[in-house]
Amino acid sequence: MGKTGQVVRVGRRLGRGARTAGTHHTDSGGGCGRAAAATSTGRGAETASTPGSGGIAGAIGVFGSLGISSRGVKIIARARDTATKDAARRTSAPLGDAVGLFLDDLARYPLLTAEQQVELAQRIEAGDDEARQRMITANLRLVVHWARLYQDRGVDLGDLVQEGTFGLMRAVDKFDWRRGFRFSTYATWWIRQALQRAVHNTGQSIRLPMDAAERSRRVDTARRELAVELGREPDDEELAEAAGVTRSQLSDLRQAARVVASLDQTVGPDSETSLGELVAPAGEAFEEEVDAAIGRDQLRRAVESLSPLERDVLWLRFGLDTGQPASLENTARRLGIGVRRARQVEGDALRRLATFPELESLLLAA
């Protein structure tokens, strides 16, 4: 059974548990499922999707539209080594000041309570642009937090903030307040996806070392000159000798010069189908993945608040770790208890879980 299936199956059982829970309510102290989403150090903002909007200029444009001054954007875009506070202290003093200035800008926008998030989400759903802007600016910290964690992967921090902001804006537009998710938890998935995509796309770019780039230039020049002189394309030996490179170096340069296909290119000479049409859209699939992942996380937190025996029974019965649900008899045997006791513990655990408002999304999914 897949992970999404596990969540839905538990959701169905929770639905039955909720109907029989009556007035019972359990407060387990830890309140797994009540854990606050990580917003204490996060920051956020959106990516412009127009060509040429990358880097500092693009980030300034995005933040400018949200009322954020360009000063902080310019400074933080040049802060290359701020993954941790220690790293910031090891670099020059202006680095710490730069981050501080930018965060001071963001500090003008207070964090939202859960109730305020729902209220804004409802207004956004009704087409309120002012509410959308407030939701974005109040969560800018989340983007900066995650962007700093990804900055050592070959992408400029300013670009990461810009890409992460695009993810935040997507989250604002896609957020369904009826599902019971905290917005910051939901937005984190979109922000991280945007950052991972930025890192991945940058990794696809071909960056040759300076000496290799110079050899490549010499090879291209020699090829053109020999083609004119010989009246044909030179062979590898002629080309390598004229360019002053070895045959091995010539082979390496060819390997590096990979062809990048346009998504507008047709798949064949007699076809009207483009490569882009064959690429499956990731939007809906990712939304389902986000919903399932958040549901699993909420379920895990709630289950961890149960007693050890209740937790063990549910892990086995629903296969929460293996994906393979165990029968009641097998569960009882593995835990060294009777079948009747296992059934009783399972029922008690489900009734307790049904009192968690954070698991409302599982009931809706079921």
Short mmCIF file of N, CA and C in Angstrom, two decimals, residues 178-345:
data_model
loop_
_atom_site.label_atom_id
_atom_site.label_comp_id
_atom_site.label_asym_id
_atom_site.label_seq_id
_atom_site.Cartn_x
_atom_site.Cartn_y
_atom_site.Cartn_z
N ARG A 178 -9.35 25.10 4.07
CA ARG A 178 -10.29 24.09 4.57
C ARG A 178 -9.59 22.80 4.96
N ARG A 179 -8.38 22.57 4.45
CA ARG A 179 -7.70 21.30 4.70
C ARG A 179 -7.13 21.21 6.10
N GLY A 180 -7.07 22.31 6.82
CA GLY A 180 -6.57 22.28 8.19
C GLY A 180 -5.06 22.38 8.30
N PHE A 181 -4.34 22.58 7.18
CA PHE A 181 -2.89 22.72 7.24
C PHE A 181 -2.52 24.12 7.72
N ARG A 182 -1.43 24.23 8.45
CA ARG A 182 -0.86 25.54 8.74
C ARG A 182 -0.23 26.05 7.45
N PHE A 183 -0.41 27.32 7.15
CA PHE A 183 0.10 27.85 5.89
C PHE A 183 1.61 27.73 5.81
N SER A 184 2.31 28.00 6.90
CA SER A 184 3.77 27.95 6.87
C SER A 184 4.27 26.55 6.54
N THR A 185 3.57 25.53 7.03
CA THR A 185 3.95 24.15 6.71
C THR A 185 3.74 23.88 5.23
N TYR A 186 2.60 24.30 4.72
CA TYR A 186 2.28 24.10 3.31
C TYR A 186 3.25 24.87 2.42
N ALA A 187 3.54 26.12 2.78
CA ALA A 187 4.42 26.96 1.97
C ALA A 187 5.83 26.41 1.92
N THR A 188 6.28 25.80 3.00
CA THR A 188 7.64 25.25 3.04
C THR A 188 7.86 24.25 1.92
N TRP A 189 6.87 23.43 1.62
CA TRP A 189 7.02 22.44 0.55
C TRP A 189 7.19 23.11 -0.80
N TRP A 190 6.42 24.16 -1.05
CA TRP A 190 6.53 24.86 -2.33
C TRP A 190 7.85 25.62 -2.44
N ILE A 191 8.27 26.24 -1.34
CA ILE A 191 9.53 26.98 -1.34
C ILE A 191 10.69 26.04 -1.60
N ARG A 192 10.72 24.92 -0.91
CA ARG A 192 11.82 23.97 -1.08
C ARG A 192 11.83 23.39 -2.49
N GLN A 193 10.65 23.14 -3.06
CA GLN A 193 10.60 22.63 -4.43
C GLN A 193 11.20 23.64 -5.39
N ALA A 194 10.87 24.92 -5.20
CA ALA A 194 11.40 25.97 -6.07
C ALA A 194 12.91 26.07 -5.94
N LEU A 195 13.42 25.97 -4.72
CA LEU A 195 14.86 26.05 -4.50
C LEU A 195 15.58 24.84 -5.09
N GLN A 196 15.01 23.66 -4.90
CA GLN A 196 15.62 22.45 -5.45
C GLN A 196 15.65 22.49 -6.97
N ARG A 197 14.59 23.02 -7.56
CA ARG A 197 14.55 23.13 -9.02
C ARG A 197 15.62 24.11 -9.51
N ALA A 198 15.81 25.22 -8.77
CA ALA A 198 16.82 26.20 -9.15
C ALA A 198 18.22 25.59 -9.09
N VAL A 199 18.48 24.84 -8.02
CA VAL A 199 19.79 24.20 -7.87
C VAL A 199 19.99 23.16 -8.97
N HIS A 200 18.93 22.38 -9.25
CA HIS A 200 19.02 21.34 -10.27
C HIS A 200 19.27 21.94 -11.65
N ASN A 201 18.52 22.99 -11.98
CA ASN A 201 18.68 23.62 -13.30
C ASN A 201 20.06 24.21 -13.47
N THR A 202 20.59 24.80 -12.40
CA THR A 202 21.94 25.35 -12.47
C THR A 202 22.95 24.24 -12.66
N GLY A 203 22.68 23.10 -12.03
CA GLY A 203 23.59 21.96 -12.16
C GLY A 203 23.63 21.41 -13.56
N GLN A 204 22.55 21.68 -14.37
CA GLN A 204 22.54 21.20 -15.74
C GLN A 204 23.39 22.07 -16.65
N SER A 205 23.74 23.29 -16.21
CA SER A 205 24.55 24.17 -17.04
C SER A 205 25.97 23.63 -17.13
N ILE A 206 26.60 23.82 -18.27
CA ILE A 206 27.96 23.32 -18.49
C ILE A 206 28.94 24.43 -18.19
N ARG A 207 29.76 24.25 -17.18
CA ARG A 207 30.76 25.25 -16.84
C ARG A 207 32.14 24.64 -17.02
N LEU A 208 32.88 25.11 -18.02
CA LEU A 208 34.22 24.59 -18.27
C LEU A 208 35.24 25.41 -17.49
N PRO A 209 36.29 24.75 -16.98
CA PRO A 209 37.38 25.50 -16.36
C PRO A 209 38.01 26.43 -17.39
N MET A 210 38.74 27.44 -16.92
CA MET A 210 39.31 28.43 -17.82
C MET A 210 40.22 27.81 -18.87
N ASP A 211 41.08 26.85 -18.46
CA ASP A 211 41.99 26.24 -19.42
C ASP A 211 41.23 25.41 -20.45
N ALA A 212 40.16 24.73 -20.01
CA ALA A 212 39.36 23.94 -20.94
C ALA A 212 38.60 24.85 -21.90
N ALA A 213 38.12 25.99 -21.39
CA ALA A 213 37.42 26.93 -22.26
C ALA A 213 38.36 27.48 -23.32
N GLU A 214 39.60 27.72 -22.95
CA GLU A 214 40.58 28.22 -23.93
C GLU A 214 40.89 27.16 -24.98
N ARG A 215 41.02 25.90 -24.56
CA ARG A 215 41.26 24.83 -25.53
C ARG A 215 40.07 24.70 -26.48
N SER A 216 38.86 24.83 -25.93
CA SER A 216 37.67 24.75 -26.77
C SER A 216 37.66 25.85 -27.82
N ARG A 217 38.08 27.05 -27.42
CA ARG A 217 38.14 28.17 -28.37
C ARG A 217 39.15 27.88 -29.47
N ARG A 218 40.33 27.32 -29.09
CA ARG A 218 41.36 27.01 -30.09
C ARG A 218 40.88 25.94 -31.06
N VAL A 219 40.17 24.94 -30.55
CA VAL A 219 39.65 23.87 -31.40
C VAL A 219 38.65 24.42 -32.41
N ASP A 220 37.76 25.29 -31.96
CA ASP A 220 36.76 25.87 -32.87
C ASP A 220 37.44 26.69 -33.96
N THR A 221 38.44 27.46 -33.58
CA THR A 221 39.16 28.28 -34.57
C THR A 221 39.89 27.40 -35.57
N ALA A 222 40.58 26.36 -35.06
CA ALA A 222 41.33 25.46 -35.94
C ALA A 222 40.39 24.72 -36.89
N ARG A 223 39.22 24.33 -36.42
CA ARG A 223 38.27 23.61 -37.28
C ARG A 223 37.83 24.49 -38.45
N ARG A 224 37.52 25.74 -38.16
CA ARG A 224 37.08 26.64 -39.24
C ARG A 224 38.19 26.88 -40.25
N GLU A 225 39.41 27.11 -39.75
CA GLU A 225 40.53 27.39 -40.65
C GLU A 225 40.89 26.18 -41.50
N LEU A 226 40.91 24.98 -40.89
CA LEU A 226 41.25 23.77 -41.64
C LEU A 226 40.17 23.43 -42.66
N ALA A 227 38.91 23.69 -42.32
CA ALA A 227 37.83 23.40 -43.27
C ALA A 227 38.00 24.23 -44.53
N VAL A 228 38.43 25.49 -44.37
CA VAL A 228 38.66 26.36 -45.53
C VAL A 228 39.89 25.90 -46.30
N GLU A 229 40.95 25.56 -45.57
CA GLU A 229 42.22 25.18 -46.20
C GLU A 229 42.13 23.83 -46.90
N LEU A 230 41.47 22.86 -46.26
CA LEU A 230 41.42 21.51 -46.82
C LEU A 230 40.21 21.29 -47.72
N GLY A 231 39.21 22.14 -47.60
CA GLY A 231 38.00 21.94 -48.39
C GLY A 231 37.13 20.82 -47.85
N ARG A 232 37.36 20.44 -46.60
CA ARG A 232 36.59 19.38 -45.95
C ARG A 232 36.76 19.52 -44.45
N GLU A 233 35.98 18.75 -43.73
CA GLU A 233 36.12 18.75 -42.28
C GLU A 233 37.41 18.02 -41.89
N PRO A 234 38.23 18.58 -41.02
CA PRO A 234 39.47 17.91 -40.62
C PRO A 234 39.18 16.68 -39.77
N ASP A 235 40.08 15.69 -39.84
CA ASP A 235 39.91 14.54 -38.95
C ASP A 235 40.48 14.89 -37.58
N ASP A 236 40.32 13.97 -36.63
CA ASP A 236 40.71 14.26 -35.26
C ASP A 236 42.20 14.54 -35.13
N GLU A 237 43.03 13.80 -35.86
CA GLU A 237 44.48 13.99 -35.75
C GLU A 237 44.87 15.37 -36.25
N GLU A 238 44.31 15.77 -37.39
CA GLU A 238 44.62 17.09 -37.95
C GLU A 238 44.13 18.21 -37.04
N LEU A 239 42.94 18.02 -36.50
CA LEU A 239 42.36 19.05 -35.65
C LEU A 239 43.14 19.20 -34.34
N ALA A 240 43.51 18.07 -33.73
CA ALA A 240 44.24 18.11 -32.48
C ALA A 240 45.60 18.77 -32.66
N GLU A 241 46.27 18.45 -33.77
CA GLU A 241 47.60 19.02 -34.02
C GLU A 241 47.50 20.53 -34.24
N ALA A 242 46.51 20.95 -35.03
CA ALA A 242 46.37 22.38 -35.34
C ALA A 242 45.97 23.19 -34.11
N ALA A 243 45.18 22.58 -33.23
CA ALA A 243 44.72 23.31 -32.04
C ALA A 243 45.68 23.20 -30.87
N GLY A 244 46.68 22.32 -31.00
CA GLY A 244 47.65 22.17 -29.92
C GLY A 244 47.09 21.45 -28.72
N VAL A 245 46.21 20.46 -28.97
CA VAL A 245 45.64 19.66 -27.89
C VAL A 245 45.87 18.18 -28.19
N THR A 246 45.72 17.35 -27.19
CA THR A 246 45.86 15.91 -27.39
C THR A 246 44.53 15.34 -27.87
N ARG A 247 44.59 14.11 -28.39
CA ARG A 247 43.35 13.46 -28.84
C ARG A 247 42.40 13.25 -27.66
N SER A 248 42.97 12.96 -26.49
CA SER A 248 42.15 12.74 -25.30
C SER A 248 41.44 14.03 -24.89
N GLN A 249 42.16 15.15 -24.95
CA GLN A 249 41.55 16.44 -24.61
C GLN A 249 40.45 16.79 -25.60
N LEU A 250 40.68 16.47 -26.88
CA LEU A 250 39.67 16.74 -27.89
C LEU A 250 38.39 15.94 -27.61
N SER A 251 38.56 14.69 -27.20
CA SER A 251 37.42 13.85 -26.88
C SER A 251 36.66 14.39 -25.67
N ASP A 252 37.41 14.85 -24.66
CA ASP A 252 36.78 15.41 -23.47
C ASP A 252 35.96 16.65 -23.79
N LEU A 253 36.50 17.50 -24.68
CA LEU A 253 35.79 18.72 -25.06
C LEU A 253 34.50 18.39 -25.79
N ARG A 254 34.53 17.37 -26.61
CA ARG A 254 33.32 16.97 -27.33
C ARG A 254 32.27 16.44 -26.36
N GLN A 255 32.73 15.71 -25.36
CA GLN A 255 31.81 15.16 -24.37
C GLN A 255 31.12 16.28 -23.58
N ALA A 256 31.88 17.34 -23.34
CA ALA A 256 31.33 18.45 -22.56
C ALA A 256 30.33 19.27 -23.36
N ALA A 257 30.52 19.30 -24.68
CA ALA A 257 29.67 20.14 -25.54
C ALA A 257 28.38 19.39 -25.88
N ARG A 258 27.54 19.20 -24.90
CA ARG A 258 26.29 18.47 -25.12
C ARG A 258 25.27 19.37 -25.79
N VAL A 259 24.38 18.74 -26.54
CA VAL A 259 23.34 19.48 -27.23
C VAL A 259 22.16 19.70 -26.30
N VAL A 260 21.67 20.92 -26.23
CA VAL A 260 20.49 21.24 -25.43
C VAL A 260 19.31 21.36 -26.37
N ALA A 261 18.30 20.50 -26.20
CA ALA A 261 17.15 20.49 -27.09
C ALA A 261 16.09 21.46 -26.60
N SER A 262 15.49 22.19 -27.53
CA SER A 262 14.39 23.10 -27.20
C SER A 262 13.12 22.30 -27.01
N LEU A 263 12.29 22.72 -26.05
CA LEU A 263 11.01 22.05 -25.84
C LEU A 263 10.05 22.34 -26.98
N ASP A 264 10.35 23.34 -27.80
CA ASP A 264 9.51 23.65 -28.96
C ASP A 264 9.88 22.79 -30.17
N GLN A 265 11.00 22.08 -30.07
CA GLN A 265 11.44 21.25 -31.19
C GLN A 265 10.50 20.06 -31.37
N THR A 266 10.18 19.73 -32.63
CA THR A 266 9.30 18.59 -32.89
C THR A 266 10.06 17.30 -32.69
N VAL A 267 9.32 16.22 -32.41
CA VAL A 267 9.96 14.94 -32.12
C VAL A 267 10.41 14.23 -33.38
N GLY A 268 9.98 14.68 -34.53
CA GLY A 268 10.39 14.05 -35.79
C GLY A 268 10.10 14.96 -36.96
N PRO A 269 10.70 14.68 -38.12
CA PRO A 269 10.52 15.54 -39.29
C PRO A 269 9.08 15.62 -39.77
N ASP A 270 8.31 14.57 -39.57
CA ASP A 270 6.92 14.55 -40.05
C ASP A 270 5.92 14.69 -38.92
N SER A 271 6.40 15.13 -37.76
CA SER A 271 5.51 15.22 -36.60
C SER A 271 5.25 16.67 -36.23
N GLU A 272 4.05 16.92 -35.74
CA GLU A 272 3.71 18.25 -35.24
C GLU A 272 3.76 18.30 -33.71
N THR A 273 4.13 17.18 -33.10
CA THR A 273 4.21 17.10 -31.65
C THR A 273 5.55 17.64 -31.16
N SER A 274 5.53 18.56 -30.21
CA SER A 274 6.76 19.11 -29.68
C SER A 274 7.21 18.30 -28.47
N LEU A 275 8.51 18.45 -28.14
CA LEU A 275 9.03 17.76 -26.96
C LEU A 275 8.30 18.23 -25.70
N GLY A 276 7.94 19.50 -25.66
CA GLY A 276 7.26 20.03 -24.49
C GLY A 276 5.94 19.35 -24.21
N GLU A 277 5.26 18.90 -25.27
CA GLU A 277 3.97 18.24 -25.08
C GLU A 277 4.13 16.87 -24.44
N LEU A 278 5.34 16.31 -24.53
CA LEU A 278 5.57 14.98 -23.98
C LEU A 278 6.01 15.02 -22.52
N VAL A 279 6.26 16.23 -22.01
CA VAL A 279 6.69 16.38 -20.63
C VAL A 279 5.46 16.52 -19.75
N ALA A 280 5.29 15.60 -18.83
CA ALA A 280 4.10 15.62 -17.97
C ALA A 280 4.12 16.83 -17.06
N PRO A 281 3.01 17.55 -16.94
CA PRO A 281 2.96 18.69 -16.02
C PRO A 281 3.11 18.22 -14.59
N ALA A 282 3.93 18.96 -13.81
CA ALA A 282 4.23 18.52 -12.44
C ALA A 282 3.36 19.19 -11.40
N GLY A 283 2.59 20.20 -11.80
CA GLY A 283 1.83 20.98 -10.83
C GLY A 283 0.89 20.16 -9.98
N GLU A 284 -0.05 19.46 -10.62
CA GLU A 284 -1.06 18.72 -9.86
C GLU A 284 -0.42 17.57 -9.08
N ALA A 285 0.55 16.89 -9.71
CA ALA A 285 1.20 15.78 -9.02
C ALA A 285 1.90 16.29 -7.77
N PHE A 286 2.54 17.45 -7.87
CA PHE A 286 3.25 17.97 -6.71
C PHE A 286 2.27 18.40 -5.62
N GLU A 287 1.13 18.96 -6.03
CA GLU A 287 0.13 19.35 -5.04
C GLU A 287 -0.34 18.12 -4.26
N GLU A 288 -0.57 17.01 -4.98
CA GLU A 288 -0.99 15.79 -4.30
C GLU A 288 0.11 15.29 -3.37
N GLU A 289 1.36 15.42 -3.83
CA GLU A 289 2.48 14.99 -3.00
C GLU A 289 2.57 15.84 -1.74
N VAL A 290 2.37 17.15 -1.87
CA VAL A 290 2.39 18.04 -0.71
C VAL A 290 1.30 17.65 0.28
N ASP A 291 0.08 17.47 -0.23
CA ASP A 291 -1.03 17.11 0.65
C ASP A 291 -0.76 15.81 1.39
N ALA A 292 -0.26 14.81 0.64
CA ALA A 292 0.01 13.51 1.25
C ALA A 292 1.13 13.60 2.27
N ALA A 293 2.19 14.37 1.93
CA ALA A 293 3.33 14.48 2.83
C ALA A 293 2.95 15.19 4.13
N ILE A 294 2.19 16.28 4.00
CA ILE A 294 1.76 16.99 5.20
C ILE A 294 0.83 16.12 6.03
N GLY A 295 -0.05 15.38 5.35
CA GLY A 295 -0.93 14.47 6.07
C GLY A 295 -0.15 13.42 6.83
N ARG A 296 0.89 12.86 6.20
CA ARG A 296 1.72 11.86 6.88
C ARG A 296 2.41 12.46 8.09
N ASP A 297 2.90 13.70 7.91
CA ASP A 297 3.61 14.34 9.01
C ASP A 297 2.68 14.61 10.18
N GLN A 298 1.48 15.10 9.89
CA GLN A 298 0.51 15.36 10.95
C GLN A 298 0.11 14.06 11.65
N LEU A 299 -0.07 13.01 10.87
CA LEU A 299 -0.43 11.72 11.45
C LEU A 299 0.69 11.20 12.34
N ARG A 300 1.93 11.32 11.85
CA ARG A 300 3.07 10.83 12.64
C ARG A 300 3.16 11.56 13.97
N ARG A 301 3.01 12.89 13.93
CA ARG A 301 3.08 13.67 15.16
C ARG A 301 1.98 13.27 16.14
N ALA A 302 0.79 13.06 15.60
CA ALA A 302 -0.33 12.68 16.46
C ALA A 302 -0.10 11.30 17.07
N VAL A 303 0.36 10.36 16.25
CA VAL A 303 0.60 9.00 16.74
C VAL A 303 1.67 8.99 17.82
N GLU A 304 2.68 9.86 17.69
CA GLU A 304 3.75 9.89 18.67
C GLU A 304 3.27 10.38 20.04
N SER A 305 2.09 11.00 20.08
CA SER A 305 1.56 11.48 21.36
C SER A 305 0.84 10.38 22.13
N LEU A 306 0.64 9.23 21.49
CA LEU A 306 -0.07 8.12 22.14
C LEU A 306 0.86 7.37 23.09
N SER A 307 0.28 6.45 23.84
CA SER A 307 1.09 5.61 24.72
C SER A 307 1.92 4.66 23.85
N PRO A 308 3.03 4.12 24.38
CA PRO A 308 3.86 3.22 23.58
C PRO A 308 3.09 2.05 22.99
N LEU A 309 2.18 1.44 23.78
CA LEU A 309 1.43 0.30 23.27
C LEU A 309 0.47 0.73 22.16
N GLU A 310 -0.22 1.84 22.37
CA GLU A 310 -1.14 2.33 21.34
C GLU A 310 -0.37 2.65 20.06
N ARG A 311 0.78 3.25 20.22
CA ARG A 311 1.60 3.60 19.06
C ARG A 311 2.05 2.35 18.31
N ASP A 312 2.51 1.34 19.05
CA ASP A 312 2.97 0.11 18.41
C ASP A 312 1.84 -0.60 17.67
N VAL A 313 0.66 -0.60 18.28
CA VAL A 313 -0.48 -1.26 17.64
C VAL A 313 -0.82 -0.58 16.31
N LEU A 314 -0.86 0.75 16.31
CA LEU A 314 -1.21 1.47 15.08
C LEU A 314 -0.12 1.32 14.02
N TRP A 315 1.16 1.36 14.44
CA TRP A 315 2.25 1.19 13.47
C TRP A 315 2.11 -0.14 12.74
N LEU A 316 1.79 -1.19 13.50
CA LEU A 316 1.66 -2.51 12.89
C LEU A 316 0.36 -2.65 12.10
N ARG A 317 -0.74 -2.22 12.69
CA ARG A 317 -2.04 -2.42 12.05
C ARG A 317 -2.16 -1.69 10.72
N PHE A 318 -1.59 -0.50 10.63
CA PHE A 318 -1.71 0.28 9.41
C PHE A 318 -0.44 0.28 8.57
N GLY A 319 0.60 -0.43 9.03
CA GLY A 319 1.83 -0.50 8.25
C GLY A 319 2.45 0.86 8.01
N LEU A 320 2.47 1.70 9.04
CA LEU A 320 2.94 3.07 8.86
C LEU A 320 4.43 3.16 8.56
N ASP A 321 5.17 2.11 8.88
CA ASP A 321 6.60 2.14 8.57
C ASP A 321 6.96 1.26 7.39
N THR A 322 6.19 0.20 7.16
CA THR A 322 6.53 -0.76 6.09
C THR A 322 5.61 -0.65 4.89
N GLY A 323 4.43 -0.05 5.07
CA GLY A 323 3.46 -0.02 3.99
C GLY A 323 2.65 -1.30 3.90
N GLN A 324 2.89 -2.25 4.80
CA GLN A 324 2.19 -3.53 4.80
C GLN A 324 1.41 -3.68 6.11
N PRO A 325 0.09 -3.43 6.09
CA PRO A 325 -0.71 -3.56 7.31
C PRO A 325 -0.70 -5.00 7.84
N ALA A 326 -0.67 -5.13 9.15
CA ALA A 326 -0.68 -6.45 9.79
C ALA A 326 -2.09 -6.77 10.27
N SER A 327 -2.42 -8.04 10.27
CA SER A 327 -3.74 -8.46 10.77
C SER A 327 -3.78 -8.25 12.27
N LEU A 328 -4.98 -8.26 12.82
CA LEU A 328 -5.14 -8.09 14.26
C LEU A 328 -4.45 -9.23 15.00
N GLU A 329 -4.57 -10.44 14.47
CA GLU A 329 -3.94 -11.60 15.11
C GLU A 329 -2.41 -11.48 15.09
N ASN A 330 -1.88 -11.08 13.95
CA ASN A 330 -0.43 -10.95 13.82
C ASN A 330 0.09 -9.83 14.72
N THR A 331 -0.67 -8.74 14.80
CA THR A 331 -0.28 -7.63 15.68
C THR A 331 -0.24 -8.09 17.13
N ALA A 332 -1.27 -8.80 17.55
CA ALA A 332 -1.33 -9.28 18.93
C ALA A 332 -0.17 -10.22 19.23
N ARG A 333 0.13 -11.12 18.29
CA ARG A 333 1.21 -12.08 18.50
C ARG A 333 2.56 -11.38 18.62
N ARG A 334 2.81 -10.40 17.75
CA ARG A 334 4.10 -9.72 17.75
C ARG A 334 4.29 -8.87 19.00
N LEU A 335 3.19 -8.38 19.57
CA LEU A 335 3.30 -7.54 20.76
C LEU A 335 3.12 -8.33 22.05
N GLY A 336 2.82 -9.63 21.91
CA GLY A 336 2.67 -10.47 23.09
C GLY A 336 1.43 -10.18 23.90
N ILE A 337 0.35 -9.78 23.23
CA ILE A 337 -0.91 -9.51 23.93
C ILE A 337 -2.02 -10.30 23.25
N GLY A 338 -3.18 -10.36 23.87
CA GLY A 338 -4.30 -11.07 23.28
C GLY A 338 -4.96 -10.28 22.16
N VAL A 339 -5.70 -10.99 21.31
CA VAL A 339 -6.37 -10.34 20.19
C VAL A 339 -7.39 -9.33 20.70
N ARG A 340 -8.15 -9.71 21.75
CA ARG A 340 -9.15 -8.79 22.28
C ARG A 340 -8.49 -7.52 22.80
N ARG A 341 -7.34 -7.68 23.48
CA ARG A 341 -6.62 -6.51 24.01
C ARG A 341 -6.11 -5.63 22.86
N ALA A 342 -5.62 -6.26 21.80
CA ALA A 342 -5.12 -5.49 20.65
C ALA A 342 -6.24 -4.68 20.01
N ARG A 343 -7.43 -5.31 19.91
CA ARG A 343 -8.58 -4.61 19.33
C ARG A 343 -8.98 -3.42 20.21
N GLN A 344 -8.96 -3.63 21.52
CA GLN A 344 -9.33 -2.57 22.45
C GLN A 344 -8.35 -1.39 22.36
N VAL A 345 -7.05 -1.72 22.32
CA VAL A 345 -6.03 -0.67 22.25
C VAL A 345 -6.16 0.11 20.94
#
